mmCIF file of C-alpha atoms and ligand atoms in Angstrom:
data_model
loop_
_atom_site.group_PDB
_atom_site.id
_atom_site.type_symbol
_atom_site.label_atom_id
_atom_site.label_comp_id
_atom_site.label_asym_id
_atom_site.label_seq_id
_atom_site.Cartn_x
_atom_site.Cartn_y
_atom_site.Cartn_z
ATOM 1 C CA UNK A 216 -30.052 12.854 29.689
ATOM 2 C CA UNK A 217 -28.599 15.579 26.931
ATOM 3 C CA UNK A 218 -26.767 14.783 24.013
ATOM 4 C CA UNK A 219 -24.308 16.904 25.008
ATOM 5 C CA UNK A 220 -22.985 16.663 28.295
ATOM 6 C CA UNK A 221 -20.622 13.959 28.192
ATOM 7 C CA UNK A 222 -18.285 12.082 25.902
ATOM 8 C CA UNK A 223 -20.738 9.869 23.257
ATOM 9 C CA UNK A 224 -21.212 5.969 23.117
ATOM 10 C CA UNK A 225 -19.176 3.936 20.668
ATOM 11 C CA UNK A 226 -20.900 0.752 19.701
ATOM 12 C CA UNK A 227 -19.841 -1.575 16.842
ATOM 13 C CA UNK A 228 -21.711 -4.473 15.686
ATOM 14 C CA UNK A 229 -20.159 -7.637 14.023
ATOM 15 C CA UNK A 230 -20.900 -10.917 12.156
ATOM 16 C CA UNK A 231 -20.179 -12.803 9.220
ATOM 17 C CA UNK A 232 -22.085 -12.402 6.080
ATOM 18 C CA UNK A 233 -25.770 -13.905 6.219
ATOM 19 C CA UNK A 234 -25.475 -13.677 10.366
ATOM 20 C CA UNK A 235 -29.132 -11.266 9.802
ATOM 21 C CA UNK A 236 -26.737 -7.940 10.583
ATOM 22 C CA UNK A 237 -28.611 -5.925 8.233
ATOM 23 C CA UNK A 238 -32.318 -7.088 9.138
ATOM 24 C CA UNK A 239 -31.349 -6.673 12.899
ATOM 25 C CA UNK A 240 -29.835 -2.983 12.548
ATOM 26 C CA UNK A 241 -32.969 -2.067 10.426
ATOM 27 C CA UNK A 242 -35.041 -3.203 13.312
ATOM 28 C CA UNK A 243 -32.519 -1.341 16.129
ATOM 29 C CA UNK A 244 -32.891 1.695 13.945
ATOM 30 C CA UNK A 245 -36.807 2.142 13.777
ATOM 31 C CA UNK A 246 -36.811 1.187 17.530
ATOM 32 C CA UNK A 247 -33.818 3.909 18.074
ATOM 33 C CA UNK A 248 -35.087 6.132 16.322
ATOM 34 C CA UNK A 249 -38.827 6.110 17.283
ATOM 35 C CA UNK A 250 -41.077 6.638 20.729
ATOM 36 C CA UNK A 251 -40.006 3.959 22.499
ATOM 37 C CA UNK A 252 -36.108 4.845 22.150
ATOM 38 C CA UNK A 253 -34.679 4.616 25.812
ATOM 39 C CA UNK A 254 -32.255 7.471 23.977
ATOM 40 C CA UNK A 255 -33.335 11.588 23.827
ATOM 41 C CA UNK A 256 -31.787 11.952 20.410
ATOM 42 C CA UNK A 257 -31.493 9.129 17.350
ATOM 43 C CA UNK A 258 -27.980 7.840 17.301
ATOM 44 C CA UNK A 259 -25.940 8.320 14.331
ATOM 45 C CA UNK A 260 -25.711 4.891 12.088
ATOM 46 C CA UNK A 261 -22.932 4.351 9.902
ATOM 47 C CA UNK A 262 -21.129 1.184 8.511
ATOM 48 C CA UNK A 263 -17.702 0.201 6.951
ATOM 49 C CA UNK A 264 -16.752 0.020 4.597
ATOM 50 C CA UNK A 265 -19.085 2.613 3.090
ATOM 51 C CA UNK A 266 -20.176 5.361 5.658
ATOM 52 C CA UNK A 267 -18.835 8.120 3.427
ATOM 53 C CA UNK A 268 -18.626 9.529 0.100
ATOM 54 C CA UNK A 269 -14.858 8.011 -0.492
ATOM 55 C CA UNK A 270 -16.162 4.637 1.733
ATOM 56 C CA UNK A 271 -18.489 4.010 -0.522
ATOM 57 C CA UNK A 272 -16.024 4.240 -3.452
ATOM 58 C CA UNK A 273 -13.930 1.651 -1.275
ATOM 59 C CA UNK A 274 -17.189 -0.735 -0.790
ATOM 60 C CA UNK A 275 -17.748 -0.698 -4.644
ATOM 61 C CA UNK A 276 -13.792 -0.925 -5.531
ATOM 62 C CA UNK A 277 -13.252 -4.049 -3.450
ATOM 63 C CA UNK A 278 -16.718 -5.789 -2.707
ATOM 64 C CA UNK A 279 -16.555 -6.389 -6.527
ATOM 65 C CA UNK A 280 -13.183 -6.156 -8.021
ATOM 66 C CA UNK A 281 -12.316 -9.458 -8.773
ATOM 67 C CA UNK A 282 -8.880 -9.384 -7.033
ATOM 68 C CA UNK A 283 -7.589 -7.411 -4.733
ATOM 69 C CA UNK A 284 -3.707 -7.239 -3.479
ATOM 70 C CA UNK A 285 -3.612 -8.611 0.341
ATOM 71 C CA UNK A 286 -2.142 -5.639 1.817
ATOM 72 C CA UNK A 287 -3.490 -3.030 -0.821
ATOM 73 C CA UNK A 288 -7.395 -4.668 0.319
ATOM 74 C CA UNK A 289 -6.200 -3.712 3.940
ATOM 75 C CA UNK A 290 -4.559 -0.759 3.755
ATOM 76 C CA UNK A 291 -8.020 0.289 2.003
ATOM 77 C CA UNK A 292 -10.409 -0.922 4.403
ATOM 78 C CA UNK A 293 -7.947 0.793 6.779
ATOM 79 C CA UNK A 294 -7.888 4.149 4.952
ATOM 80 C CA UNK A 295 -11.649 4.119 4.867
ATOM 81 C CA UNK A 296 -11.651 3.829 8.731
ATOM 82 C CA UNK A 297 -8.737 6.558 9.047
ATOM 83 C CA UNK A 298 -11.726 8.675 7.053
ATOM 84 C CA UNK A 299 -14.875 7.478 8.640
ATOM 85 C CA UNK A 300 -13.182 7.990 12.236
ATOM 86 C CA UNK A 301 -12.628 11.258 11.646
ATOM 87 C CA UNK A 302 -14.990 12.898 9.549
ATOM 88 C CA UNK A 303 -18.089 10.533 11.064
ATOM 89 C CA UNK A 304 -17.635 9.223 14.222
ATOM 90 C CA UNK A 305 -15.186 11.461 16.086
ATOM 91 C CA UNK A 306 -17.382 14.410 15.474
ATOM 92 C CA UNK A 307 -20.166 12.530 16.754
ATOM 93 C CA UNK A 308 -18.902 11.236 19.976
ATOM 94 C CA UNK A 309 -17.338 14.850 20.660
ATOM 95 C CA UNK A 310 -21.166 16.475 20.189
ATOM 96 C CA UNK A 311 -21.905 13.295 22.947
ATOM 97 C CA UNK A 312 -23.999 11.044 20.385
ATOM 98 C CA UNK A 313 -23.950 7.422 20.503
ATOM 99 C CA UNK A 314 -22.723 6.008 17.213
ATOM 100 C CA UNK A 315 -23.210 2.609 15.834
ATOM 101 C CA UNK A 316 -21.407 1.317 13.216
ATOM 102 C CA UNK A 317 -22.106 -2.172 11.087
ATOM 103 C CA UNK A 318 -18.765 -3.030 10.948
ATOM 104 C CA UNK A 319 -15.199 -2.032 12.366
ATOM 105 C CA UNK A 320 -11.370 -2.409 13.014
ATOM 106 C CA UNK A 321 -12.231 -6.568 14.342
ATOM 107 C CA UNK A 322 -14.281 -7.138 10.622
ATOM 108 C CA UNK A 323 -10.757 -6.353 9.380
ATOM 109 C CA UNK A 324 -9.038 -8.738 11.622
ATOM 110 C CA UNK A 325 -11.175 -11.225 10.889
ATOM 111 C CA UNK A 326 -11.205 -11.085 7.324
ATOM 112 C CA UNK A 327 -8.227 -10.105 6.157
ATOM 113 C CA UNK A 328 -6.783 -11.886 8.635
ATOM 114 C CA UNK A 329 -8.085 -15.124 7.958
ATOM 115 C CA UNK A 330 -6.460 -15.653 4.591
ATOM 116 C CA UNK A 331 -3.673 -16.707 6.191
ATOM 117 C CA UNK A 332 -1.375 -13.886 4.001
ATOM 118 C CA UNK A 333 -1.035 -11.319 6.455
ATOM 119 C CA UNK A 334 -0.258 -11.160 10.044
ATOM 120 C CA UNK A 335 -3.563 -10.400 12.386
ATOM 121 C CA UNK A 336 -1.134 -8.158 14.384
ATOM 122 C CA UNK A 337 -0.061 -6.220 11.682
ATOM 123 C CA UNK A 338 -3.869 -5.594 10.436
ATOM 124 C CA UNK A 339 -5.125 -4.560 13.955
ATOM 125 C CA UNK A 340 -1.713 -2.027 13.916
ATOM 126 C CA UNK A 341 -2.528 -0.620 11.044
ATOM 127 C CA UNK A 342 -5.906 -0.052 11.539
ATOM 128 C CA UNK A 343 -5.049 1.296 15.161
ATOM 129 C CA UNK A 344 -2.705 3.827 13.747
ATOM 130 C CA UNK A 345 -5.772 4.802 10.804
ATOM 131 C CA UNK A 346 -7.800 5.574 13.405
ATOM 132 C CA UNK A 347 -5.852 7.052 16.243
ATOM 133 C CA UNK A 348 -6.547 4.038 19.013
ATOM 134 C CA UNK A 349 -10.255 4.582 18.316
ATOM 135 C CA UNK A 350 -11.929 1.547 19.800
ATOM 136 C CA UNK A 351 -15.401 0.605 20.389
ATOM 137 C CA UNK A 352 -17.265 1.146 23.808
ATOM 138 C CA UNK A 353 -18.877 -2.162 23.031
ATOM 139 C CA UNK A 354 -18.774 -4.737 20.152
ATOM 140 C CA UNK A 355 -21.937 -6.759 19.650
ATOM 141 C CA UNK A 356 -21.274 -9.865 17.908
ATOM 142 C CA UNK A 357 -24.132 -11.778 15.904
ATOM 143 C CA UNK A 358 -22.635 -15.396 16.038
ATOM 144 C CA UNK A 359 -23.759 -17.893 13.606
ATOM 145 C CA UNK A 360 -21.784 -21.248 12.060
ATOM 146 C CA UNK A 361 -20.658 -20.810 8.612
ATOM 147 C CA UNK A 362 -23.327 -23.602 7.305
ATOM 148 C CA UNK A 363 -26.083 -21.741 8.770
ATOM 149 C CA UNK A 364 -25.315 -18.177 7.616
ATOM 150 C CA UNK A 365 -24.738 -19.646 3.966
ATOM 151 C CA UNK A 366 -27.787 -21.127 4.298
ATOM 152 C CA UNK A 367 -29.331 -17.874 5.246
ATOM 153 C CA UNK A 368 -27.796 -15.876 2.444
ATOM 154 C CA UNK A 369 -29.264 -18.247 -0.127
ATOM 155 C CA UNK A 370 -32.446 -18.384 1.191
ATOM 156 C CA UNK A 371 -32.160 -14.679 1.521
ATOM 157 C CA UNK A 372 -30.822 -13.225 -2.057
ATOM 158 C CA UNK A 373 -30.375 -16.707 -3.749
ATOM 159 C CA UNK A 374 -27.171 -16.308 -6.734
ATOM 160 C CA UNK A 375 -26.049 -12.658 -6.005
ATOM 161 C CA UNK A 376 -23.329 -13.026 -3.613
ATOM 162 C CA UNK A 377 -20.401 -10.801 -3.530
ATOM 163 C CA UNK A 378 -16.124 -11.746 -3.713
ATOM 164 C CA UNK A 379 -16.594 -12.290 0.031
ATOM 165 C CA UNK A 380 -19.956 -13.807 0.583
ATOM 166 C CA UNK A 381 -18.886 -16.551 -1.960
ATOM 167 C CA UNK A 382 -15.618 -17.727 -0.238
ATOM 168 C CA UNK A 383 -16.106 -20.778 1.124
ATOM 169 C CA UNK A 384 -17.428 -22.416 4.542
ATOM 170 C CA UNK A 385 -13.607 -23.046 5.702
ATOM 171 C CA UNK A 386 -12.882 -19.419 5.131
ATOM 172 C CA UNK A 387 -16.288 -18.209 6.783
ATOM 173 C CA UNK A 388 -15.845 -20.390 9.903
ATOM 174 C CA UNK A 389 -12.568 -19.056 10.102
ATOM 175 C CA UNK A 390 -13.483 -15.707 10.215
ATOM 176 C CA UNK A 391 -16.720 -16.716 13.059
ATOM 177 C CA UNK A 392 -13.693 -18.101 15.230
ATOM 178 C CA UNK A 393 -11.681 -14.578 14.872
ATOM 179 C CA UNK A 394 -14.235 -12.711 16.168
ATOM 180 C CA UNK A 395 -14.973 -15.716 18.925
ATOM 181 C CA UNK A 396 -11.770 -15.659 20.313
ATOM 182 C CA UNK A 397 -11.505 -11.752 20.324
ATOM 183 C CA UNK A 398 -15.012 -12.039 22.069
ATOM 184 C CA UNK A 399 -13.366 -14.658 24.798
ATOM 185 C CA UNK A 400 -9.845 -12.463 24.916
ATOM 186 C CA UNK A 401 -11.964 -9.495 26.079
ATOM 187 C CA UNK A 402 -15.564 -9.446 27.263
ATOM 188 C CA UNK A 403 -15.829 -5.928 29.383
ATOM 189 C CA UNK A 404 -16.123 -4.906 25.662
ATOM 190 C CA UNK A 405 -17.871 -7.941 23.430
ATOM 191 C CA UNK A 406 -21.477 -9.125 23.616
ATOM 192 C CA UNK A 407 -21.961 -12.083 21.935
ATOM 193 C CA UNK A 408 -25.606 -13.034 20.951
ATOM 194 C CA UNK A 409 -26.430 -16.536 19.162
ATOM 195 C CA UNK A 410 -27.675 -15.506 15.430
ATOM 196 C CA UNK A 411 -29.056 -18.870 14.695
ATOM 197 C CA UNK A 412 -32.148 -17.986 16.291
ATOM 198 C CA UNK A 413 -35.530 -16.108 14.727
ATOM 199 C CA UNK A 414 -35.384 -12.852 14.036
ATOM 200 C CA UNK A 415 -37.214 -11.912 17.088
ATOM 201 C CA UNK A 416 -35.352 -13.502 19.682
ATOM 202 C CA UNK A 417 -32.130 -12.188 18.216
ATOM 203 C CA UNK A 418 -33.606 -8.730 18.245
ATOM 204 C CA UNK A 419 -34.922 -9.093 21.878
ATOM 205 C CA UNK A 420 -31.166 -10.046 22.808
ATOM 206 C CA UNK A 421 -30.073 -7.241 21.009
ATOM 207 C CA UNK A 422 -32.346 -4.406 22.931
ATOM 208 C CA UNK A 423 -31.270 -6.209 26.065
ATOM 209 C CA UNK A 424 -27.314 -5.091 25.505
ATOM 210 C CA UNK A 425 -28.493 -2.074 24.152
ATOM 211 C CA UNK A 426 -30.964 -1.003 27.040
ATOM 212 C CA UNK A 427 -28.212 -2.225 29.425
ATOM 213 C CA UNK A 428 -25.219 -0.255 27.696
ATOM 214 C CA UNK A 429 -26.928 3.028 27.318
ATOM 215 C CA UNK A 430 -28.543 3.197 30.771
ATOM 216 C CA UNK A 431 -25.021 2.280 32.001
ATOM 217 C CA UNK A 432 -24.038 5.160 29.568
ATOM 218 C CA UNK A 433 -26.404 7.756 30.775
ATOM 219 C CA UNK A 434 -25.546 7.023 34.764
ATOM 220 C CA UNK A 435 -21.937 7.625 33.366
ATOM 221 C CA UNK A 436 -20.760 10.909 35.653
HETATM 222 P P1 TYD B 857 -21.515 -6.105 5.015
HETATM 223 O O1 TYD B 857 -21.725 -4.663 5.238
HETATM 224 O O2 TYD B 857 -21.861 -7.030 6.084
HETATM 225 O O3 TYD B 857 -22.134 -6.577 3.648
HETATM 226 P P2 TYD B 857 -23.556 -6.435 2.984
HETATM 227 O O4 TYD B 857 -24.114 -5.076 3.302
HETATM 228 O O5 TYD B 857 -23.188 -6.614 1.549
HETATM 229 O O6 TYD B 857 -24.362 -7.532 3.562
HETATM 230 O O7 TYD B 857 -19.948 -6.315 4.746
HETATM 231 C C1 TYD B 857 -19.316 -6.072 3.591
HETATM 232 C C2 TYD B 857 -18.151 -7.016 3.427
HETATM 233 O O8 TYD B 857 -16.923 -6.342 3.727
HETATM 234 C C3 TYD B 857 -18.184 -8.246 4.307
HETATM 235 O O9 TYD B 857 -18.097 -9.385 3.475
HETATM 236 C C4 TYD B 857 -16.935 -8.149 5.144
HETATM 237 C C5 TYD B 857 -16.054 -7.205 4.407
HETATM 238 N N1 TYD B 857 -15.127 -6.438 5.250
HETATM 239 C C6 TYD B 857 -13.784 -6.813 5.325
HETATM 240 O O10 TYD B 857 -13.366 -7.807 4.704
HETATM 241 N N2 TYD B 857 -12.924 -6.078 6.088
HETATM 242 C C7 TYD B 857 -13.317 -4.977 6.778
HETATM 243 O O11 TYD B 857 -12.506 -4.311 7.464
HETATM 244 C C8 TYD B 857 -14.704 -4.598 6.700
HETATM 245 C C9 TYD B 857 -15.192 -3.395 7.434
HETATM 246 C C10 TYD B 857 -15.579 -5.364 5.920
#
């Protein structure tokens, strides 16, 4: 397989906070990125908000501002994507990389969506129009209750949690079921793996879709 001679692979992966996103993309990374990578080249990894210069400035601004305007904390997350699109991932699936991204346009849906202030429709329009119709090839969702994930971040970082991470179970089971019913509403492009479990069965799940999606990828004509 080259790198170059088709169109990349779009991946994004998804979960509330304390789902184990981080510790699982760590673990996809070394395996990408080392000798037993079913891949020629490492893929690009990037994350929202934050996988640029003026995303991180948007990950600082509104992960710990204390308030943030409804529609001015979308149309930011949105104008971070409008900028990551097309200075990161564009570029990257036009040299025929596969990109993965912690994060996308369905974290904003279920977020900001969930607050019950703005209109999910709206948010998804917006962020469709930031990013030129950009969607992922596949969307991995890491699917955990809110009870458990809290549960996980405590045990994890104990007080330290950011504006987000400390809204409350009602608002964090809200978001689980955005993603959920995206998931059910269209699966050709969501994978959903249970994050309850250990580490190592989640990550075995997770180079299951992986191995399956790039093979599937590579036979691609
Ligand atoms: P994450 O990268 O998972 O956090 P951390 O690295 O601190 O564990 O996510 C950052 C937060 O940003 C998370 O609480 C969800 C939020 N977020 C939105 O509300 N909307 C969005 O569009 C995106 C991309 C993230």
């Amino acid at each position: 397989m080259t790198a170059s001679s088709r169109h990349g692979l779009f991946i994004s992966v998804e979960g509330g906070d304390g789902a184990g996103k981080t510790t699982q993309l760590g673990l996809l990374r070394d395996w990408l990125s080392g000798p037993g990578s079913p891949l020629r080249y490492p893929p690009v990894f990037t994350r929202e908000p934050g996988g640029t210069q003026l995303g991180a400035a948007v990950r600082e601004t509104l992960l710990h501002s204390e308030h943030v305007d409804p529609r001015a904390e979308a149309l930011l997350y949105a104008g971070d994507r409008a900028h990551h699109v097309a200075t990161v991932v564009r570029p990257a699936l036009e040299r025929g990389e596969v990109v993965i991204t912690d994060r996308y346009l369905d974290s904003s849906i279920a977020y900001q969506g969930s607050r019950g202030e703005l209109s999910p429709t709206d948010i998804e329009e917006i962020s469709l129009w930031a990013t030129q119709g950009l969607m992922p090839d596949i969307t991995v969702l890491l699917d955990i209750s809110a009870a458990d994930a809290r549960a996980r971040r405590l045990a994890g970082r104990g007080e330290t949690e950011d504006r987000i991470e400390a809204a409350g179970d009602d608002f964090h089971e809200s978001v689980r079921q955005v993603f959920r019913e995206r998931a059910a509403a269209e699966p050709h492009r969501w994978r959903v793996i249970d994050a309850s479990r250990s580490v190592e069965e989640v990550f075995s799940a997770l180079k299951l879709v992986f191995t399956t999606e790039i093979e599937k990828w590579a036979e691609r004509p």
